PDB file of C-alpha atoms in Angstrom:
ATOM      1  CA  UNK M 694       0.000   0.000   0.000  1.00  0.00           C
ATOM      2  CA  UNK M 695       2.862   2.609   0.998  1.00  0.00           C
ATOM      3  CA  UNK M 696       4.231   1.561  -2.294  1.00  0.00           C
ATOM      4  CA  UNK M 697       1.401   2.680  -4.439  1.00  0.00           C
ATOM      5  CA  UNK M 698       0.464   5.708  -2.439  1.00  0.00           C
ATOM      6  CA  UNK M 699       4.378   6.884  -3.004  1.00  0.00           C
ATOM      7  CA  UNK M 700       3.209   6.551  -6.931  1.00  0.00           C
ATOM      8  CA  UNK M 701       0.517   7.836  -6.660  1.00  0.00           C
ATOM      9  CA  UNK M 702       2.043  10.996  -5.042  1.00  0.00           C
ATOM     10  CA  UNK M 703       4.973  10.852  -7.629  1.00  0.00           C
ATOM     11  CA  UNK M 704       2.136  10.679 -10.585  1.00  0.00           C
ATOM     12  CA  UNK M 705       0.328  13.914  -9.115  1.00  0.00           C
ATOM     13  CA  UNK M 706       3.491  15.423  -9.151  1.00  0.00           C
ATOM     14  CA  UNK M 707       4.301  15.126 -12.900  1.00  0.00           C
ATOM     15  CA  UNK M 708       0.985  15.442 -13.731  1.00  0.00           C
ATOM     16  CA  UNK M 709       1.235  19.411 -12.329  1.00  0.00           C
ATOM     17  CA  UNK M 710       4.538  19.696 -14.010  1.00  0.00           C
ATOM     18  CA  UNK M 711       3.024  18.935 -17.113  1.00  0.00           C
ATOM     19  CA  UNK M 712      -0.045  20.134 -17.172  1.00  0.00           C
ATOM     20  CA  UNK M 713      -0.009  21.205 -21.113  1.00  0.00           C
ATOM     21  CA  UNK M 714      -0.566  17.806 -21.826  1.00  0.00           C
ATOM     22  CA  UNK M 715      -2.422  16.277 -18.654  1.00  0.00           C
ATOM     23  CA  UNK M 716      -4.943  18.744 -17.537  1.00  0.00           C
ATOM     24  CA  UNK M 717      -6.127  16.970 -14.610  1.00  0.00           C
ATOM     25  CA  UNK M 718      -4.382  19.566 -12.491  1.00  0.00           C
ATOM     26  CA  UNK M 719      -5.868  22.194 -13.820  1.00  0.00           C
ATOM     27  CA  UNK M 720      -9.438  21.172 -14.117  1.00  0.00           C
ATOM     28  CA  UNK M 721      -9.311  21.199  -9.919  1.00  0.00           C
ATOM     29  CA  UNK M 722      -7.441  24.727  -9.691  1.00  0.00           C
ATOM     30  CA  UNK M 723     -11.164  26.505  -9.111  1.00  0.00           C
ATOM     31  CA  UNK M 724     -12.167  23.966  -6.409  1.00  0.00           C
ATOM     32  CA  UNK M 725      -8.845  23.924  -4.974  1.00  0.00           C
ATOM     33  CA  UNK M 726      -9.431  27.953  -4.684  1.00  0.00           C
ATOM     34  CA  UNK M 727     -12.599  28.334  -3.679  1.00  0.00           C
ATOM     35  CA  UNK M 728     -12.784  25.546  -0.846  1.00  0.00           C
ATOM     36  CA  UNK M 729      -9.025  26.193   0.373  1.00  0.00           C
ATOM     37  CA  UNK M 730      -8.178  22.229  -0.277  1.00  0.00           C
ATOM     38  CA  UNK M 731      -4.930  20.820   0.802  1.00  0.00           C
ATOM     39  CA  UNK M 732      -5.858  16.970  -0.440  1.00  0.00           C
ATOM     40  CA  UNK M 733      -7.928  15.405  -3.146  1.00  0.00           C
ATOM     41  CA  UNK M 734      -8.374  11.725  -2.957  1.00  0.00           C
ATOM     42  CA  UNK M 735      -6.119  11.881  -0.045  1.00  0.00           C
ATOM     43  CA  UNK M 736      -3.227  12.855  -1.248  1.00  0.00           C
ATOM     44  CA  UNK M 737      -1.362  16.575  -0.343  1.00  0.00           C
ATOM     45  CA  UNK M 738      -1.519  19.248  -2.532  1.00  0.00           C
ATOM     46  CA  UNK M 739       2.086  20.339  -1.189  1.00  0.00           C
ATOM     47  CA  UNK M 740       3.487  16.780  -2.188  1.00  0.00           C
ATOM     48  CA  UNK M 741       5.529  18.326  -5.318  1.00  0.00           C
ATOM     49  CA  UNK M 742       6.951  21.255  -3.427  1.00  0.00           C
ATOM     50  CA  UNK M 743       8.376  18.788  -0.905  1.00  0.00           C
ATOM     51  CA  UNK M 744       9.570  16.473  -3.515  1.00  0.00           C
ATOM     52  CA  UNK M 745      11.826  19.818  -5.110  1.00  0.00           C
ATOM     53  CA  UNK M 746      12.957  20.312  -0.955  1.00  0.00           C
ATOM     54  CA  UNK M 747      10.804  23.830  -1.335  1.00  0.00           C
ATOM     55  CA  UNK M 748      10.437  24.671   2.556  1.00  0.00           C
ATOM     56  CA  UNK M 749      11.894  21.606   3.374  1.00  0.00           C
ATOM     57  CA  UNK M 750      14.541  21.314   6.787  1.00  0.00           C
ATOM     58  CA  UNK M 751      16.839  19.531   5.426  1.00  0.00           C
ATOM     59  CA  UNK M 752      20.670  20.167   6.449  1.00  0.00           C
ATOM     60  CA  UNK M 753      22.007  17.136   4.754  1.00  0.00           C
ATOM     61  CA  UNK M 754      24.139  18.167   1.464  1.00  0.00           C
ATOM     62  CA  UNK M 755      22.630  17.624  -1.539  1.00  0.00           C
ATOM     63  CA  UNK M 756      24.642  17.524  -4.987  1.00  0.00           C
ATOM     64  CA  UNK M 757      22.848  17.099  -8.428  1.00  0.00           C
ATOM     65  CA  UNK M 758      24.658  15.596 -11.050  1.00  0.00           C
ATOM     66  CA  UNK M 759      22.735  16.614 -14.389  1.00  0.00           C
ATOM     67  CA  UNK M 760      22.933  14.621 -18.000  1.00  0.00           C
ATOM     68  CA  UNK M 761      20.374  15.904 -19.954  1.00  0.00           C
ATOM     69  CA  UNK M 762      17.379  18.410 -20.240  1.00  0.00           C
ATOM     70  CA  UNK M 763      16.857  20.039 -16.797  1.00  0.00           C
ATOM     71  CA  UNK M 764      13.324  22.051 -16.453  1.00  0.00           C
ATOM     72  CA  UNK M 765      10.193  21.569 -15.289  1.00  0.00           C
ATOM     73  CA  UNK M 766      10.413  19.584 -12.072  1.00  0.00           C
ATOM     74  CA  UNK M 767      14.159  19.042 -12.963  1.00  0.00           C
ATOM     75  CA  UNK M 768      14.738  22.664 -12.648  1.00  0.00           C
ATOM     76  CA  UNK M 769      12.420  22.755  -9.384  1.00  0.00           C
ATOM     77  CA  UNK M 770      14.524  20.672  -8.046  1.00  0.00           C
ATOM     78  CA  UNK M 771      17.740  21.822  -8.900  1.00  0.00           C
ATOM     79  CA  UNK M 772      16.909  25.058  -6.983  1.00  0.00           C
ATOM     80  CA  UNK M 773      17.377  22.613  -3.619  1.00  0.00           C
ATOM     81  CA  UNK M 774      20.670  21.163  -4.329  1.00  0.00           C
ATOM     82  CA  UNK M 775      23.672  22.988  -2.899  1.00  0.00           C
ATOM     83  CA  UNK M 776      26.471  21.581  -5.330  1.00  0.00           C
ATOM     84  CA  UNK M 777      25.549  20.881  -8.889  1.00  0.00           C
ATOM     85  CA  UNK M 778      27.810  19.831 -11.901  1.00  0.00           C
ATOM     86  CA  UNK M 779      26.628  18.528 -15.664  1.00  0.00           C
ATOM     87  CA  UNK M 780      27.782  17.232 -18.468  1.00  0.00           C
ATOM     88  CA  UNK M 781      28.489  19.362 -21.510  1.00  0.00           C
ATOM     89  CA  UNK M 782      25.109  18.431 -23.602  1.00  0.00           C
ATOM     90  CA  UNK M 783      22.697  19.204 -20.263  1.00  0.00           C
ATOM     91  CA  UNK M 784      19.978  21.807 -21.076  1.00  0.00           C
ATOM     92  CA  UNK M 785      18.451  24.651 -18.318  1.00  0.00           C
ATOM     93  CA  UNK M 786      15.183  26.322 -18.718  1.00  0.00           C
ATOM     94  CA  UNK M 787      12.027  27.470 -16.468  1.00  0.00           C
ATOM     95  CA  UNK M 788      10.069  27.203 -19.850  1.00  0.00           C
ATOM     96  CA  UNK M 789       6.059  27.077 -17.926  1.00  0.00           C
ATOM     97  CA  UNK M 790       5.751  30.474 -19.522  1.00  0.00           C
ATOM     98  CA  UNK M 791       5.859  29.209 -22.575  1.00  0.00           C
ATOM     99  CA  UNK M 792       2.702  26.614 -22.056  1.00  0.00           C
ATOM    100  CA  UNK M 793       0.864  29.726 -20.328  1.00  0.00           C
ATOM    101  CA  UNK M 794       1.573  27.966 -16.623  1.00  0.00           C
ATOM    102  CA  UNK M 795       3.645  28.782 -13.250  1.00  0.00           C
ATOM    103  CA  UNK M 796       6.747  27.442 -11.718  1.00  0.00           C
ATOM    104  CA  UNK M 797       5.211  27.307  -8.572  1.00  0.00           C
ATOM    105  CA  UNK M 798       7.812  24.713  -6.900  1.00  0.00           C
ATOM    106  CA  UNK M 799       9.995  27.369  -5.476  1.00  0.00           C
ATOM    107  CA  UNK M 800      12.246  28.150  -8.694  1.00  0.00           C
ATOM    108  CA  UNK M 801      10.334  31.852  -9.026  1.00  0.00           C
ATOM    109  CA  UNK M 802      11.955  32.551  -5.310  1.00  0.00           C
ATOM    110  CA  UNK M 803      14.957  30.517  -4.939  1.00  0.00           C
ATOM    111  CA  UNK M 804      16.859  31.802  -8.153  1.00  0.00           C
ATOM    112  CA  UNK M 805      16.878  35.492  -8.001  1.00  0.00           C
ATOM    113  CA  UNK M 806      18.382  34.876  -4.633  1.00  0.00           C
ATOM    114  CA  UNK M 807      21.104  32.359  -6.058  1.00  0.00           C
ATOM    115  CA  UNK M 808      22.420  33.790  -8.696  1.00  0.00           C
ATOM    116  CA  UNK M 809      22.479  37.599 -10.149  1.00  0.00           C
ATOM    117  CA  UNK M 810      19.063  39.344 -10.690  1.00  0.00           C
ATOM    118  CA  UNK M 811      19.678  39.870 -14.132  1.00  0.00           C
ATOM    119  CA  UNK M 812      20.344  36.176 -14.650  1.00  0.00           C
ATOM    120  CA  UNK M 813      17.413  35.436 -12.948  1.00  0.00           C
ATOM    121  CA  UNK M 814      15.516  37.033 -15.198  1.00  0.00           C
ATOM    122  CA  UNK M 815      16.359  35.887 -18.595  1.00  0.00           C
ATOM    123  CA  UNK M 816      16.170  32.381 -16.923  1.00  0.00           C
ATOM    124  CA  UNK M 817      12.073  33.160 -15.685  1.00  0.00           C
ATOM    125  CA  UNK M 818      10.878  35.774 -18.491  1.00  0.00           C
ATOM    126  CA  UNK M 819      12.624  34.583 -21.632  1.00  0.00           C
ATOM    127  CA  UNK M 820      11.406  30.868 -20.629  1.00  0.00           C
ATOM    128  CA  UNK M 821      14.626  29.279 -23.049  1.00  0.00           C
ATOM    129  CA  UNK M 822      16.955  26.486 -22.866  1.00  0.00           C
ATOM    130  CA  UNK M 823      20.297  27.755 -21.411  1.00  0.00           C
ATOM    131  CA  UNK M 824      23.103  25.345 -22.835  1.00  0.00           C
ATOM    132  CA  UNK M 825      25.594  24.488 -19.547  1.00  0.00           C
ATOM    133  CA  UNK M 826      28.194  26.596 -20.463  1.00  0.00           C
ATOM    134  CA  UNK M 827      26.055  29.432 -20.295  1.00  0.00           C
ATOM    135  CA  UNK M 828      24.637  28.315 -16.559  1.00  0.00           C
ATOM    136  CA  UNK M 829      28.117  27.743 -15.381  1.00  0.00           C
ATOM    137  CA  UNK M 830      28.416  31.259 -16.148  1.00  0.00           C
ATOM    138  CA  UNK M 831      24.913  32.396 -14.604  1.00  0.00           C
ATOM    139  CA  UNK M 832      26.437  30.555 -11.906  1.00  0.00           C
ATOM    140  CA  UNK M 833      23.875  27.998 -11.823  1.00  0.00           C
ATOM    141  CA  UNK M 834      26.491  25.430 -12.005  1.00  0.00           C
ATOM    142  CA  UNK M 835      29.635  24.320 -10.293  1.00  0.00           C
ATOM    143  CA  UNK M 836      31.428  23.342 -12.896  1.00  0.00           C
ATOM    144  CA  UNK M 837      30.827  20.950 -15.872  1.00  0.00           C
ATOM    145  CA  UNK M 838      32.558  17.430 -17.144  1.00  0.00           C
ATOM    146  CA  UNK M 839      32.235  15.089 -19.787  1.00  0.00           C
ATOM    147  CA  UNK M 840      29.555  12.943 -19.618  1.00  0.00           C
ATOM    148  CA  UNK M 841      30.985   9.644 -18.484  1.00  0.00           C
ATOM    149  CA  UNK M 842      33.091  11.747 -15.585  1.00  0.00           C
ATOM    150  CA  UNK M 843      29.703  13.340 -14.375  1.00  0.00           C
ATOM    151  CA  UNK M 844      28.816  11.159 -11.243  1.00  0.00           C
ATOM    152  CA  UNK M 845      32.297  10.729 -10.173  1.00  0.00           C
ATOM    153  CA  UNK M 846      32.555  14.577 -10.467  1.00  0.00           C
ATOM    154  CA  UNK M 847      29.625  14.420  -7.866  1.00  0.00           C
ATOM    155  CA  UNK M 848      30.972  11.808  -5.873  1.00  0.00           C
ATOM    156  CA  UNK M 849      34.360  14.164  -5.457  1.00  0.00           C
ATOM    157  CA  UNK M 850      31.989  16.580  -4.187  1.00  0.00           C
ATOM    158  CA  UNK M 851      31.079  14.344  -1.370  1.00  0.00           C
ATOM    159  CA  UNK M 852      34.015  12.934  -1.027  1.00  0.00           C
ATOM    160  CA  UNK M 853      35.700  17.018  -0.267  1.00  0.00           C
ATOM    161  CA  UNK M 854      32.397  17.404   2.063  1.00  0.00           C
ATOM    162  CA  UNK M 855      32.430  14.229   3.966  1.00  0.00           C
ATOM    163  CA  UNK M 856      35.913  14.686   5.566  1.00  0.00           C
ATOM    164  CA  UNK M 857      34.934  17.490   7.798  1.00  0.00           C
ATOM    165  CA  UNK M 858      32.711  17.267  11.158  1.00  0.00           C
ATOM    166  CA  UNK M 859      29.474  16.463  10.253  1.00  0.00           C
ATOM    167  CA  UNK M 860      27.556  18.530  12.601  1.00  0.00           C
ATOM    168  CA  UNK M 861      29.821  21.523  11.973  1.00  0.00           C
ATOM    169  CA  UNK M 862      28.667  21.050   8.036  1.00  0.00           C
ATOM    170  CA  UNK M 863      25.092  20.224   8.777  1.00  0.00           C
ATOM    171  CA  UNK M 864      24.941  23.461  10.728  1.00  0.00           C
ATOM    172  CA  UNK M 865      26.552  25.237   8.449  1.00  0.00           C
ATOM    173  CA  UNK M 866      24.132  24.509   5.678  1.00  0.00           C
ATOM    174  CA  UNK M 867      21.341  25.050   8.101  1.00  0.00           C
ATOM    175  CA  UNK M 868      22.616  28.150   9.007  1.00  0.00           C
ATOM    176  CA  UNK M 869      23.169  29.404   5.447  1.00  0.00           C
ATOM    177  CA  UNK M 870      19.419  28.158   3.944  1.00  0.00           C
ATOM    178  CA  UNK M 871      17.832  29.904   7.309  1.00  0.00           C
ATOM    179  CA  UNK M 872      19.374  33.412   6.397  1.00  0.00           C
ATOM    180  CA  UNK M 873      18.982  33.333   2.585  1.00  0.00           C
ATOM    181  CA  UNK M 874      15.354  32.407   3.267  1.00  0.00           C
ATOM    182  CA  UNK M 875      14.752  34.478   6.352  1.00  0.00           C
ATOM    183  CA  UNK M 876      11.477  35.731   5.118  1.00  0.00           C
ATOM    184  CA  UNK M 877       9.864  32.128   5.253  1.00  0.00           C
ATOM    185  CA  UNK M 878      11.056  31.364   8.691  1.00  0.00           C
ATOM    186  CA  UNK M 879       9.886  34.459  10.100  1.00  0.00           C
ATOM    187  CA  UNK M 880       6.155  34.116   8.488  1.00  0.00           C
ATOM    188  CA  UNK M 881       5.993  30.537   9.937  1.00  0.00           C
ATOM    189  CA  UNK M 882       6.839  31.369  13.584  1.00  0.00           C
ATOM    190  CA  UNK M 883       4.289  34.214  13.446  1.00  0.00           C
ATOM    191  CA  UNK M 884       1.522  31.606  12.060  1.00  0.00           C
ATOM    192  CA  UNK M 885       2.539  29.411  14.398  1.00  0.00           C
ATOM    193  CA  UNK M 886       1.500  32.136  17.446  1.00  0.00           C
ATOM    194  CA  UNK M 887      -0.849  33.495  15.764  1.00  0.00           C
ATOM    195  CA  UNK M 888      -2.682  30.044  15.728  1.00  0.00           C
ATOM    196  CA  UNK M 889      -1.512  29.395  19.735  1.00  0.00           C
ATOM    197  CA  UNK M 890      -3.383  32.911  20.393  1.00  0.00           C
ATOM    198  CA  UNK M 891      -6.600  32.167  18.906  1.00  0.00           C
ATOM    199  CA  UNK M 892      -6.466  28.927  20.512  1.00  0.00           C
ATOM    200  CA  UNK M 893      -5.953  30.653  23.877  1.00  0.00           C
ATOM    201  CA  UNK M 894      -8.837  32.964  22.929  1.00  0.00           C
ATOM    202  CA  UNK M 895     -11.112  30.406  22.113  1.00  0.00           C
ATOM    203  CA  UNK M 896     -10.226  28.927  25.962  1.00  0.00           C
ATOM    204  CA  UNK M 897     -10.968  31.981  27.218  1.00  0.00           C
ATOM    205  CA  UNK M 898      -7.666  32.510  28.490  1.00  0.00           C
ATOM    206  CA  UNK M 899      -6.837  35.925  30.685  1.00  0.00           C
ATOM    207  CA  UNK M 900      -4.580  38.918  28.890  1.00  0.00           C
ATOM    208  CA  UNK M 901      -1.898  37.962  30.780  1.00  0.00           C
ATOM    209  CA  UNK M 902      -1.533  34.288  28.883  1.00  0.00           C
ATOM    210  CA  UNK M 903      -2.268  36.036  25.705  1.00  0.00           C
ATOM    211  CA  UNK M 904       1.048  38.365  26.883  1.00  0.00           C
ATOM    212  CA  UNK M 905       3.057  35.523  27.282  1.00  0.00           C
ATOM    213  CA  UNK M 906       2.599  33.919  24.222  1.00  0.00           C
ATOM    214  CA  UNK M 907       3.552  37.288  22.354  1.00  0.00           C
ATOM    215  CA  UNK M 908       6.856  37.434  24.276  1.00  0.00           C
ATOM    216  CA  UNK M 909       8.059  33.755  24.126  1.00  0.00           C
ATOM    217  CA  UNK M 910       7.858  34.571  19.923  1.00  0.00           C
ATOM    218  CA  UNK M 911       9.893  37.520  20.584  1.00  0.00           C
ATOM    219  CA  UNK M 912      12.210  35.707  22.442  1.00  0.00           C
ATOM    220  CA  UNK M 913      12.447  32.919  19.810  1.00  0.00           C
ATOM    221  CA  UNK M 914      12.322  35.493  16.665  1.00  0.00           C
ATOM    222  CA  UNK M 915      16.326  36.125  15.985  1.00  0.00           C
ATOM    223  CA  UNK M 916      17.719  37.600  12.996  1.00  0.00           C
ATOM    224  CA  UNK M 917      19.983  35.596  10.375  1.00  0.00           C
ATOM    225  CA  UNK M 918      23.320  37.052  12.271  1.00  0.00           C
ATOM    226  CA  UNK M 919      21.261  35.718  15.599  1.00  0.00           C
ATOM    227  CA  UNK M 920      20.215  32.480  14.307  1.00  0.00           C
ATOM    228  CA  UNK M 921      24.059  31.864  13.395  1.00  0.00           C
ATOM    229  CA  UNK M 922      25.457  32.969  16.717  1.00  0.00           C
ATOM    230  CA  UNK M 923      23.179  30.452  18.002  1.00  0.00           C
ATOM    231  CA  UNK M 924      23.775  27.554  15.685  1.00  0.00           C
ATOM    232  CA  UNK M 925      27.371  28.581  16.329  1.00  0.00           C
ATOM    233  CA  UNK M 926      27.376  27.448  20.293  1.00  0.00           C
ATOM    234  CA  UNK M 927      26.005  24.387  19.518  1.00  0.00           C
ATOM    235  CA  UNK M 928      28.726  23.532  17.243  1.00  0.00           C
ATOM    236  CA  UNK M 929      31.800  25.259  19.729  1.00  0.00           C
ATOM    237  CA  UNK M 930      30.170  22.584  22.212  1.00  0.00           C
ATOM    238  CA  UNK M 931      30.806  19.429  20.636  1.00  0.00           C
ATOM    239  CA  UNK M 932      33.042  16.513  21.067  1.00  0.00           C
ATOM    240  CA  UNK M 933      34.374  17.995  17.584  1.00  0.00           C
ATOM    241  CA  UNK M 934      34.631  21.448  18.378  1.00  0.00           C
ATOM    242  CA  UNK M 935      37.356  20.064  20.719  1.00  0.00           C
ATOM    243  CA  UNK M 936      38.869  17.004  18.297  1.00  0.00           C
ATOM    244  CA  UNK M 937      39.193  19.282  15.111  1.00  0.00           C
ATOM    245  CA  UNK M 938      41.652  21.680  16.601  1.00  0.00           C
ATOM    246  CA  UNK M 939      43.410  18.966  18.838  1.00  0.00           C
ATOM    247  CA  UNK M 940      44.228  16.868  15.646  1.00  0.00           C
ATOM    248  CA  UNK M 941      45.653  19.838  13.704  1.00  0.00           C
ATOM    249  CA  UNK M 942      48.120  20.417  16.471  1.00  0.00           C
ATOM    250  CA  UNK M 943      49.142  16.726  16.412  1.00  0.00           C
ATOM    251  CA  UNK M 944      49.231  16.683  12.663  1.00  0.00           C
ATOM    252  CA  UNK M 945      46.787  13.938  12.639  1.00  0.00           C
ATOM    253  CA  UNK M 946      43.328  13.437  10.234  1.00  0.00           C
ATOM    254  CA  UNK M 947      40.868  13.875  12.893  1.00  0.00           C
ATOM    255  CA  UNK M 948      38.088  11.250  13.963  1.00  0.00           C
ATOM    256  CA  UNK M 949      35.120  12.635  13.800  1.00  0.00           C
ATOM    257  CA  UNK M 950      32.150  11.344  15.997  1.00  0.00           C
ATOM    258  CA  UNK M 951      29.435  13.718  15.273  1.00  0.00           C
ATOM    259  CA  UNK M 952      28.626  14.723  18.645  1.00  0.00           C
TER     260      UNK M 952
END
């Protein structure tokens, strides 16, 4: 059953990437608006943005490695990865302009903060394919390699990553995703207590309950510089923290123990 309810999700996925040709999507856009649905037939509307890591925690690094035409989802998802290289023939577009539709996965946000605004822009108006030499220099791309070099090209990726604390590089990633997407942070927390403080209304709590749900969220709302000052303790207190600087001093690889 889990099975065929992750294909199911997966087919609802590519079905709203491509909805020029399956219009299933599309027919439910009106219903979706005008009764505020999340699901239909019990499945999330929010499945694909996961899928691309839109909005998604995750602190692990990701590297794509890419062969071949790279839009629709492809391009969605490319917008989550941290490291990315390709192979010389590898295409780059946001082309749902062209078919009248909306990349709505996250690539309309994510890459006019990743790359230069101008870039950006001929990327999400003009809606054509960008050859890889071109991203590499739109900075889309790390760097690119022959074809039958491309996943070892990754792999040296994680290979460079992998050999430093993995905490300190999980935090660091963290750290760097919660600043350049500060905005999105700060509008969940305040949902969050906004939701607390009708729930305390509807209990018929007292002002002063109400006042101490407003300044718990100011104590937990912190700026990007705040957030990695933070983050930053909770590395300098690790079993690392001490190991890394102890095994350059003996001239030694260090053993990490992620903790």
């Amino acid at each position: 059953m889990g099975r065929d309810r992750d294909r199911s999700r997966r087919g609802l996925f590519l079905r709203s990437r491509f909805e020029a040709v399956h219009p299933e999507i599309t027919k439910f856009q009106a219903e979706i608006a005008e009764k505020g649905l999340t699901e239909i037939n019990g499945y999330r509307l929010d499945d694909g943005t996961r899928a691309v890591l839109r909005s998604w925690p995750l602190y692990k690094p990701v590297i794509a490695a890419v062969n071949g035409f790279c839009t629709a989802g492809g391009m969605e998802m490319l917008g989550g990865c941290d490291l990315r290289v390709a192979c010389p023939e590898a295409k780059f577009a946001v082309m749902e302009p062209k078919r009248g539709l909306f990349a709505g996965g996250g690539t309309t946000v994510r890459l006019p903060r990743q790359i230069p605004w101008p870039q950006a822009m001929e990327f999400l108006l003009c809606a054509d394919l960008i050859p890889a030499e071109r991203a590499l220099e739109m900075g889309l791309l790390n760097a690119i390699v022959p074809r039958e070099q491309l996943l070892d090209a990754a792999r040296e990726y994680a290979r460079r990553i992998i050999v430093n604390a993995p905490l300190a590089v999980q935090a660091t990633k963290q750290s760097a995703l919660q600043g350049l997407y500060f905005d999105e942070d700060l509008t969940q927390q305040l949902r969050a207590a906004i939701r607390e403080l009708r729930r305390a209304v509807a209990d018929g709590a007292d002002p002063d309950a109400a006042a101490e749900i407003l300044e718990r969220l100011g104590r937990e709302l912190r700026s990007p510089f705040e957030k990695e000052s933070k983050i930053s303790g909770v590395i300098f207190r690790t079993e690392d923290a001490k190991e890394g600087p102890q095994a350059f001093a003996e001239k030694r690889p260090p053993v990490w123990k992620a903790r």
